[in-house]
């Protein structure tokens, strides 16, 4: 903590404190600085310290403390306005707006006092010559707060009509308020139109686009634009999270989670800010936070999670139901205080309306990990059944239940097993007699299906019942099914032995007309499935005998069934499954192309039979084969078909896998936006399936990458941070961890968070340090050095560049080595190493270029090294010129500028040798040399440099029409270089340099 000895040290201390995070510590330091300012006995020092105190209070949870320092400032102004300089005079009037808003936010301040203050503000602004724009904005806030819509609309119109002056809020803040009113009045589309310049980055400030992003969430959901709402949540919450003063915007994000099926994420948000439940400095934002807490907790209770432990005010544990009641009572009590002050019921009505909102989306996937508090109704196939029909006796109508179960099973509908279970349950409680043997056989058959590999014994019981019912063919089919489930349990040889008898008997029975095609097909299908288990169980190449036996069994099945299915979907399914078996055998035999064709036919036959959900498995297999064969169009078609045909019956984990495969295929052809949508779905369904930490983390990793490719840095950062929480080298591979850290470092760098970007890049570099190939290690070390330098950590940056340089040298990468040396040279100018060390590093970079050129044998490699040499000469010249500005001695300045001119002239010569490809680099260096000539008092030489630039672009434009350039794209052979934006800027600068040189000559 710097010692305060004079006014300058006080100002430095206030500037340092202003950079600290919002919160009580910063506020306490501002209070100490005011005491130090008073010791200096300088009125302006006290004024500035009071202004600093006001600012930190305003941007904190202790806004109520603003009134005392402002009252003191106002008294000082009234007594001795000459003590205020121009800046502090402006600041005093500026803070009037904070005071009016601050009073409105404190229910203990009477409304009459607020109105009186509004009049005082209007009076003082008029005396100071300011527009009434800020006054009308403040009046609008008062009217809107108390619910006086008519006055609010008048003030709103007057606000927009008044001239903008230095007292008006910044454009971003004004647009936020204007859009908020449109949304408040139900004009959501107009609100989004007003907010657009802020959302698009045209206007920004310390609290924008933070609040606009938060305010836009519910309007976007109401307008049916959930994708934009999701993006605004991910982007906006990153901005709001570190800012203590933004409780109201934070509440908007909690509300968004409660309204979009993201209750778990809402709980995470509450857990991050426990102080928001109790901070009293800004009652209005506390009311907003408590209101959305009620909304979230009551939503949890509605989902059956009222007894779930949730984060709440410190000092005790809370369930959702308990916190809902506590927050509601506190919120309504606080709202009542506002209404009592205002003389209306408006604040309470708004709070109740906010608490009572209904979800605007059943589930809006965000891409970040957050499993739902309860299983989602859409996470698995719907299994709810209609109420059982009731007969005249009041008991379940057994005949109706039997008919429905038989319909489902005969048409292979989903939930046939459950329907037969309901028949069994109804029969057990029936007083009207026993079921027939055939009915009991079908019940046993479907119970066995439900048992899976454990169902062999029940299948045998079903066979006995079918035999009693006089259906020997179906009895043999049930025996065959019993054999197959033994194969599923790993007893393949035993299963083959068990199916041999039913197989022989059913063929004889069918030949004698004792059974029909469906029963015989059932036995043949079971035998084919058992033989296919031999194929699937083989490790490595499959014996020809195994393949031959399986293929013969499948073809025997198809010979029996093909052409005889008619309207029997069960037989049609046998044909399709047989076709899929042949596909698998073709792949195992080394003929994947035939496999693709057969899988496609099988899937098509299932769809044609009205059984699309059975096609999904084979379409997924088809997609994998097509991918292997590099037929990406077919892979994409098959994946889309699988997702479509799976419908509501596709399990969550299967849906996640299909979506991620589709993302990879679509992303592979550069459709990053669509790929991101599919990866988002994959992450969502992975969470629903309970595999979020494994498969879900990988999906989030992929999603983050697609967002990075689109430059959606804030969204990508949120997703990648979420992925890193679960990614591990053991499960996902260290390559995935490094890539995620790398992408996240890029995001943080783009977002201006250079210190954290450096940390991520260094973490990734540490893992890559152990890899055999060191290029990634070198690149990451170099990127980390860049981030450290941008974060102002110059010594650390120099060490990282040195590490990268050593790695580049070991790799033989002269470009990386030279760039690391140049970067270290620029850093040296900012540290104690100084200009001497900077010169030495640049000189070393030139030597490295020369050595690499001598060692190169390939012309293209040499050309690239020459380009690097030109860049190094240019940067050396710029560095020398920059260092000269710090030297007070005129002769040494001229010497340094002469040396700089020499280096840049060398750069020009190098770029000339490279021809048209280096046109812009050459002209940039030529102009830099021209300005140095001017600084050295050589106007003729400066003018010559300027004319050389103009001539170069004139020649480039003339050459653009030649035959050689007619087919060249932008920037290739210089075809459009005479007319692009850089060329126009260079020509304009050359004209300016000519004018300066002419004026120098005239003097």
PDB file of C-alpha atoms in Angstrom, residues 711-894:
ATOM      1  CA  UNK A 711     -15.380 -15.977 -32.430  1.00  0.00           C
ATOM      2  CA  UNK A 712     -18.064 -16.353 -29.741  1.00  0.00           C
ATOM      3  CA  UNK A 713     -15.430 -15.891 -27.068  1.00  0.00           C
ATOM      4  CA  UNK A 714     -17.524 -15.342 -23.936  1.00  0.00           C
ATOM      5  CA  UNK A 715     -19.862 -18.250 -24.649  1.00  0.00           C
ATOM      6  CA  UNK A 716     -16.937 -20.502 -25.492  1.00  0.00           C
ATOM      7  CA  UNK A 717     -15.126 -19.552 -22.292  1.00  0.00           C
ATOM      8  CA  UNK A 718     -18.115 -20.515 -20.133  1.00  0.00           C
ATOM      9  CA  UNK A 719     -18.480 -23.855 -21.901  1.00  0.00           C
ATOM     10  CA  UNK A 720     -14.754 -24.664 -21.854  1.00  0.00           C
ATOM     11  CA  UNK A 721     -14.425 -23.836 -18.160  1.00  0.00           C
ATOM     12  CA  UNK A 722     -17.345 -26.154 -17.531  1.00  0.00           C
ATOM     13  CA  UNK A 723     -15.700 -28.897 -19.608  1.00  0.00           C
ATOM     14  CA  UNK A 724     -12.396 -28.551 -17.747  1.00  0.00           C
ATOM     15  CA  UNK A 725     -14.132 -29.308 -14.458  1.00  0.00           C
ATOM     16  CA  UNK A 726     -14.624 -32.894 -15.698  1.00  0.00           C
ATOM     17  CA  UNK A 727     -11.995 -33.479 -18.372  1.00  0.00           C
ATOM     18  CA  UNK A 728      -9.123 -35.700 -17.288  1.00  0.00           C
ATOM     19  CA  UNK A 729      -6.099 -37.155 -18.999  1.00  0.00           C
ATOM     20  CA  UNK A 730      -7.073 -40.622 -17.771  1.00  0.00           C
ATOM     21  CA  UNK A 731     -10.588 -40.547 -19.271  1.00  0.00           C
ATOM     22  CA  UNK A 732     -10.322 -38.153 -22.207  1.00  0.00           C
ATOM     23  CA  UNK A 733      -6.592 -38.014 -22.954  1.00  0.00           C
ATOM     24  CA  UNK A 734      -4.156 -35.228 -22.160  1.00  0.00           C
ATOM     25  CA  UNK A 735      -4.534 -33.924 -25.717  1.00  0.00           C
ATOM     26  CA  UNK A 736      -8.149 -32.981 -24.980  1.00  0.00           C
ATOM     27  CA  UNK A 737      -7.131 -31.239 -21.756  1.00  0.00           C
ATOM     28  CA  UNK A 738      -4.390 -29.267 -23.507  1.00  0.00           C
ATOM     29  CA  UNK A 739      -6.635 -28.281 -26.401  1.00  0.00           C
ATOM     30  CA  UNK A 740      -9.361 -27.111 -24.027  1.00  0.00           C
ATOM     31  CA  UNK A 741      -6.889 -25.028 -22.017  1.00  0.00           C
ATOM     32  CA  UNK A 742      -5.487 -23.651 -25.272  1.00  0.00           C
ATOM     33  CA  UNK A 743      -8.903 -22.634 -26.580  1.00  0.00           C
ATOM     34  CA  UNK A 744      -9.815 -21.146 -23.211  1.00  0.00           C
ATOM     35  CA  UNK A 745      -6.601 -19.123 -23.211  1.00  0.00           C
ATOM     36  CA  UNK A 746      -7.515 -17.776 -26.641  1.00  0.00           C
ATOM     37  CA  UNK A 747     -10.981 -16.812 -25.375  1.00  0.00           C
ATOM     38  CA  UNK A 748      -9.664 -15.072 -22.278  1.00  0.00           C
ATOM     39  CA  UNK A 749      -7.099 -13.209 -24.364  1.00  0.00           C
ATOM     40  CA  UNK A 750      -9.801 -11.960 -26.727  1.00  0.00           C
ATOM     41  CA  UNK A 751     -11.888 -10.911 -23.717  1.00  0.00           C
ATOM     42  CA  UNK A 752      -8.971  -8.889 -22.302  1.00  0.00           C
ATOM     43  CA  UNK A 753      -8.396 -11.192 -19.327  1.00  0.00           C
ATOM     44  CA  UNK A 754      -4.703 -11.565 -20.043  1.00  0.00           C
ATOM     45  CA  UNK A 755      -3.521 -12.771 -16.641  1.00  0.00           C
ATOM     46  CA  UNK A 756      -5.958 -15.705 -16.639  1.00  0.00           C
ATOM     47  CA  UNK A 757      -5.185 -16.364 -20.301  1.00  0.00           C
ATOM     48  CA  UNK A 758      -1.516 -16.681 -19.408  1.00  0.00           C
ATOM     49  CA  UNK A 759      -2.337 -19.078 -16.585  1.00  0.00           C
ATOM     50  CA  UNK A 760      -4.360 -21.346 -18.888  1.00  0.00           C
ATOM     51  CA  UNK A 761      -1.674 -21.330 -21.549  1.00  0.00           C
ATOM     52  CA  UNK A 762       1.056 -22.094 -19.031  1.00  0.00           C
ATOM     53  CA  UNK A 763      -0.971 -24.992 -17.626  1.00  0.00           C
ATOM     54  CA  UNK A 764      -1.387 -26.398 -21.119  1.00  0.00           C
ATOM     55  CA  UNK A 765       2.309 -25.877 -21.870  1.00  0.00           C
ATOM     56  CA  UNK A 766       3.267 -27.794 -18.727  1.00  0.00           C
ATOM     57  CA  UNK A 767       1.330 -30.845 -19.932  1.00  0.00           C
ATOM     58  CA  UNK A 768       2.688 -30.538 -23.489  1.00  0.00           C
ATOM     59  CA  UNK A 769       6.222 -30.306 -22.067  1.00  0.00           C
ATOM     60  CA  UNK A 770       6.207 -34.079 -21.662  1.00  0.00           C
ATOM     61  CA  UNK A 771       5.125 -34.864 -25.227  1.00  0.00           C
ATOM     62  CA  UNK A 772       7.670 -36.300 -27.678  1.00  0.00           C
ATOM     63  CA  UNK A 773       6.831 -33.655 -30.272  1.00  0.00           C
ATOM     64  CA  UNK A 774       7.519 -30.205 -28.821  1.00  0.00           C
ATOM     65  CA  UNK A 775       5.893 -27.825 -31.312  1.00  0.00           C
ATOM     66  CA  UNK A 776       2.730 -27.424 -29.221  1.00  0.00           C
ATOM     67  CA  UNK A 777       4.858 -26.839 -26.117  1.00  0.00           C
ATOM     68  CA  UNK A 778       6.773 -24.071 -27.893  1.00  0.00           C
ATOM     69  CA  UNK A 779       3.617 -22.458 -29.281  1.00  0.00           C
ATOM     70  CA  UNK A 780       1.883 -22.463 -25.902  1.00  0.00           C
ATOM     71  CA  UNK A 781       4.922 -21.023 -24.149  1.00  0.00           C
ATOM     72  CA  UNK A 782       5.030 -18.260 -26.769  1.00  0.00           C
ATOM     73  CA  UNK A 783       1.302 -17.512 -26.385  1.00  0.00           C
ATOM     74  CA  UNK A 784       1.653 -17.491 -22.596  1.00  0.00           C
ATOM     75  CA  UNK A 785       4.461 -14.972 -22.929  1.00  0.00           C
ATOM     76  CA  UNK A 786       2.225 -12.739 -25.050  1.00  0.00           C
ATOM     77  CA  UNK A 787      -0.503 -12.861 -22.410  1.00  0.00           C
ATOM     78  CA  UNK A 788       1.949 -12.147 -19.585  1.00  0.00           C
ATOM     79  CA  UNK A 789       3.244  -9.141 -21.450  1.00  0.00           C
ATOM     80  CA  UNK A 790      -0.280  -7.846 -22.103  1.00  0.00           C
ATOM     81  CA  UNK A 791      -1.033  -8.318 -18.396  1.00  0.00           C
ATOM     82  CA  UNK A 792       1.909  -6.056 -17.530  1.00  0.00           C
ATOM     83  CA  UNK A 793       3.980  -8.900 -16.048  1.00  0.00           C
ATOM     84  CA  UNK A 794       7.071  -8.044 -18.037  1.00  0.00           C
ATOM     85  CA  UNK A 795       9.667 -10.075 -16.161  1.00  0.00           C
ATOM     86  CA  UNK A 796       7.489 -13.181 -16.291  1.00  0.00           C
ATOM     87  CA  UNK A 797       6.820 -12.553 -19.986  1.00  0.00           C
ATOM     88  CA  UNK A 798      10.532 -12.315 -20.726  1.00  0.00           C
ATOM     89  CA  UNK A 799      11.185 -15.655 -19.031  1.00  0.00           C
ATOM     90  CA  UNK A 800       8.350 -17.281 -20.992  1.00  0.00           C
ATOM     91  CA  UNK A 801       9.650 -15.868 -24.295  1.00  0.00           C
ATOM     92  CA  UNK A 802      13.109 -17.134 -23.446  1.00  0.00           C
ATOM     93  CA  UNK A 803      11.660 -20.602 -22.783  1.00  0.00           C
ATOM     94  CA  UNK A 804       9.763 -20.490 -26.077  1.00  0.00           C
ATOM     95  CA  UNK A 805      12.847 -19.276 -27.921  1.00  0.00           C
ATOM     96  CA  UNK A 806      14.923 -22.205 -26.634  1.00  0.00           C
ATOM     97  CA  UNK A 807      12.227 -24.603 -27.775  1.00  0.00           C
ATOM     98  CA  UNK A 808      11.983 -22.968 -31.212  1.00  0.00           C
ATOM     99  CA  UNK A 809      15.763 -23.248 -31.557  1.00  0.00           C
ATOM    100  CA  UNK A 810      15.673 -26.962 -30.695  1.00  0.00           C
ATOM    101  CA  UNK A 811      12.900 -27.462 -33.248  1.00  0.00           C
ATOM    102  CA  UNK A 812      14.846 -25.590 -35.922  1.00  0.00           C
ATOM    103  CA  UNK A 813      12.010 -23.062 -36.284  1.00  0.00           C
ATOM    104  CA  UNK A 814      13.750 -19.805 -37.062  1.00  0.00           C
ATOM    105  CA  UNK A 815      10.481 -17.873 -37.348  1.00  0.00           C
ATOM    106  CA  UNK A 816       9.381 -18.693 -33.825  1.00  0.00           C
ATOM    107  CA  UNK A 817      12.876 -18.030 -32.479  1.00  0.00           C
ATOM    108  CA  UNK A 818      13.190 -14.647 -34.191  1.00  0.00           C
ATOM    109  CA  UNK A 819       9.748 -13.534 -33.075  1.00  0.00           C
ATOM    110  CA  UNK A 820      10.489 -14.470 -29.477  1.00  0.00           C
ATOM    111  CA  UNK A 821      13.711 -12.436 -29.629  1.00  0.00           C
ATOM    112  CA  UNK A 822      11.885  -9.432 -31.067  1.00  0.00           C
ATOM    113  CA  UNK A 823       9.195  -9.664 -28.380  1.00  0.00           C
ATOM    114  CA  UNK A 824      11.872  -9.780 -25.665  1.00  0.00           C
ATOM    115  CA  UNK A 825      13.504  -6.723 -27.176  1.00  0.00           C
ATOM    116  CA  UNK A 826      10.286  -4.725 -26.901  1.00  0.00           C
ATOM    117  CA  UNK A 827       9.817  -5.923 -23.335  1.00  0.00           C
ATOM    118  CA  UNK A 828      13.336  -4.815 -22.458  1.00  0.00           C
ATOM    119  CA  UNK A 829      12.370  -1.214 -23.258  1.00  0.00           C
ATOM    120  CA  UNK A 830       9.737  -1.401 -20.494  1.00  0.00           C
ATOM    121  CA  UNK A 831      11.995  -2.918 -17.845  1.00  0.00           C
ATOM    122  CA  UNK A 832      15.254  -2.140 -16.137  1.00  0.00           C
ATOM    123  CA  UNK A 833      17.121  -3.984 -18.911  1.00  0.00           C
ATOM    124  CA  UNK A 834      16.570  -0.899 -21.084  1.00  0.00           C
ATOM    125  CA  UNK A 835      17.495   0.101 -24.608  1.00  0.00           C
ATOM    126  CA  UNK A 836      20.899  -1.571 -24.599  1.00  0.00           C
ATOM    127  CA  UNK A 837      19.453  -5.027 -23.966  1.00  0.00           C
ATOM    128  CA  UNK A 838      16.709  -4.338 -26.499  1.00  0.00           C
ATOM    129  CA  UNK A 839      19.290  -3.516 -29.205  1.00  0.00           C
ATOM    130  CA  UNK A 840      21.260  -6.668 -28.444  1.00  0.00           C
ATOM    131  CA  UNK A 841      18.160  -8.851 -28.729  1.00  0.00           C
ATOM    132  CA  UNK A 842      17.165  -7.314 -32.064  1.00  0.00           C
ATOM    133  CA  UNK A 843      20.714  -7.735 -33.349  1.00  0.00           C
ATOM    134  CA  UNK A 844      20.609 -11.400 -32.328  1.00  0.00           C
ATOM    135  CA  UNK A 845      17.333 -11.800 -34.212  1.00  0.00           C
ATOM    136  CA  UNK A 846      18.994 -10.441 -37.366  1.00  0.00           C
ATOM    137  CA  UNK A 847      21.893 -12.857 -36.924  1.00  0.00           C
ATOM    138  CA  UNK A 848      19.503 -15.782 -36.573  1.00  0.00           C
ATOM    139  CA  UNK A 849      17.808 -14.801 -39.838  1.00  0.00           C
ATOM    140  CA  UNK A 850      21.139 -14.606 -41.621  1.00  0.00           C
ATOM    141  CA  UNK A 851      22.299 -17.981 -40.289  1.00  0.00           C
ATOM    142  CA  UNK A 852      19.022 -19.646 -41.229  1.00  0.00           C
ATOM    143  CA  UNK A 853      19.184 -18.164 -44.745  1.00  0.00           C
ATOM    144  CA  UNK A 854      22.685 -19.546 -45.247  1.00  0.00           C
ATOM    145  CA  UNK A 855      21.594 -22.986 -44.048  1.00  0.00           C
ATOM    146  CA  UNK A 856      18.395 -23.151 -46.140  1.00  0.00           C
ATOM    147  CA  UNK A 857      18.420 -25.131 -49.395  1.00  0.00           C
ATOM    148  CA  UNK A 858      14.804 -24.681 -50.521  1.00  0.00           C
ATOM    149  CA  UNK A 859      13.860 -21.492 -52.405  1.00  0.00           C
ATOM    150  CA  UNK A 860      10.476 -21.145 -50.712  1.00  0.00           C
ATOM    151  CA  UNK A 861      12.060 -21.587 -47.277  1.00  0.00           C
ATOM    152  CA  UNK A 862      14.626 -18.925 -48.137  1.00  0.00           C
ATOM    153  CA  UNK A 863      11.890 -16.562 -49.306  1.00  0.00           C
ATOM    154  CA  UNK A 864      10.057 -16.922 -45.979  1.00  0.00           C
ATOM    155  CA  UNK A 865      13.268 -16.270 -44.077  1.00  0.00           C
ATOM    156  CA  UNK A 866      13.879 -13.131 -46.166  1.00  0.00           C
ATOM    157  CA  UNK A 867      10.387 -11.904 -45.230  1.00  0.00           C
ATOM    158  CA  UNK A 868      11.203 -12.514 -41.560  1.00  0.00           C
ATOM    159  CA  UNK A 869      14.453 -10.586 -42.035  1.00  0.00           C
ATOM    160  CA  UNK A 870      12.523  -7.625 -43.469  1.00  0.00           C
ATOM    161  CA  UNK A 871      10.112  -7.635 -40.542  1.00  0.00           C
ATOM    162  CA  UNK A 872      13.005  -7.738 -38.103  1.00  0.00           C
ATOM    163  CA  UNK A 873      14.785  -4.778 -39.730  1.00  0.00           C
ATOM    164  CA  UNK A 874      11.505  -2.875 -39.645  1.00  0.00           C
ATOM    165  CA  UNK A 875      10.871  -3.627 -35.954  1.00  0.00           C
ATOM    166  CA  UNK A 876      14.496  -2.850 -35.086  1.00  0.00           C
ATOM    167  CA  UNK A 877      14.064   0.561 -36.664  1.00  0.00           C
ATOM    168  CA  UNK A 878      10.800   1.190 -34.819  1.00  0.00           C
ATOM    169  CA  UNK A 879      12.397   0.148 -31.543  1.00  0.00           C
ATOM    170  CA  UNK A 880      15.370   2.475 -32.030  1.00  0.00           C
ATOM    171  CA  UNK A 881      13.043   5.357 -32.863  1.00  0.00           C
ATOM    172  CA  UNK A 882      10.923   4.627 -29.800  1.00  0.00           C
ATOM    173  CA  UNK A 883      13.951   4.495 -27.485  1.00  0.00           C
ATOM    174  CA  UNK A 884      15.236   7.791 -28.841  1.00  0.00           C
ATOM    175  CA  UNK A 885      12.136   9.588 -27.574  1.00  0.00           C
ATOM    176  CA  UNK A 886      13.238   8.866 -24.029  1.00  0.00           C
ATOM    177  CA  UNK A 887      16.662  10.489 -24.465  1.00  0.00           C
ATOM    178  CA  UNK A 888      16.920  14.180 -23.595  1.00  0.00           C
ATOM    179  CA  UNK A 889      20.165  14.784 -25.498  1.00  0.00           C
ATOM    180  CA  UNK A 890      19.529  16.187 -29.021  1.00  0.00           C
ATOM    181  CA  UNK A 891      22.666  14.667 -30.560  1.00  0.00           C
ATOM    182  CA  UNK A 892      21.931  11.208 -29.210  1.00  0.00           C
ATOM    183  CA  UNK A 893      18.353  11.522 -30.436  1.00  0.00           C
ATOM    184  CA  UNK A 894      19.585  12.326 -33.968  1.00  0.00           C
TER     185      UNK A 894
END
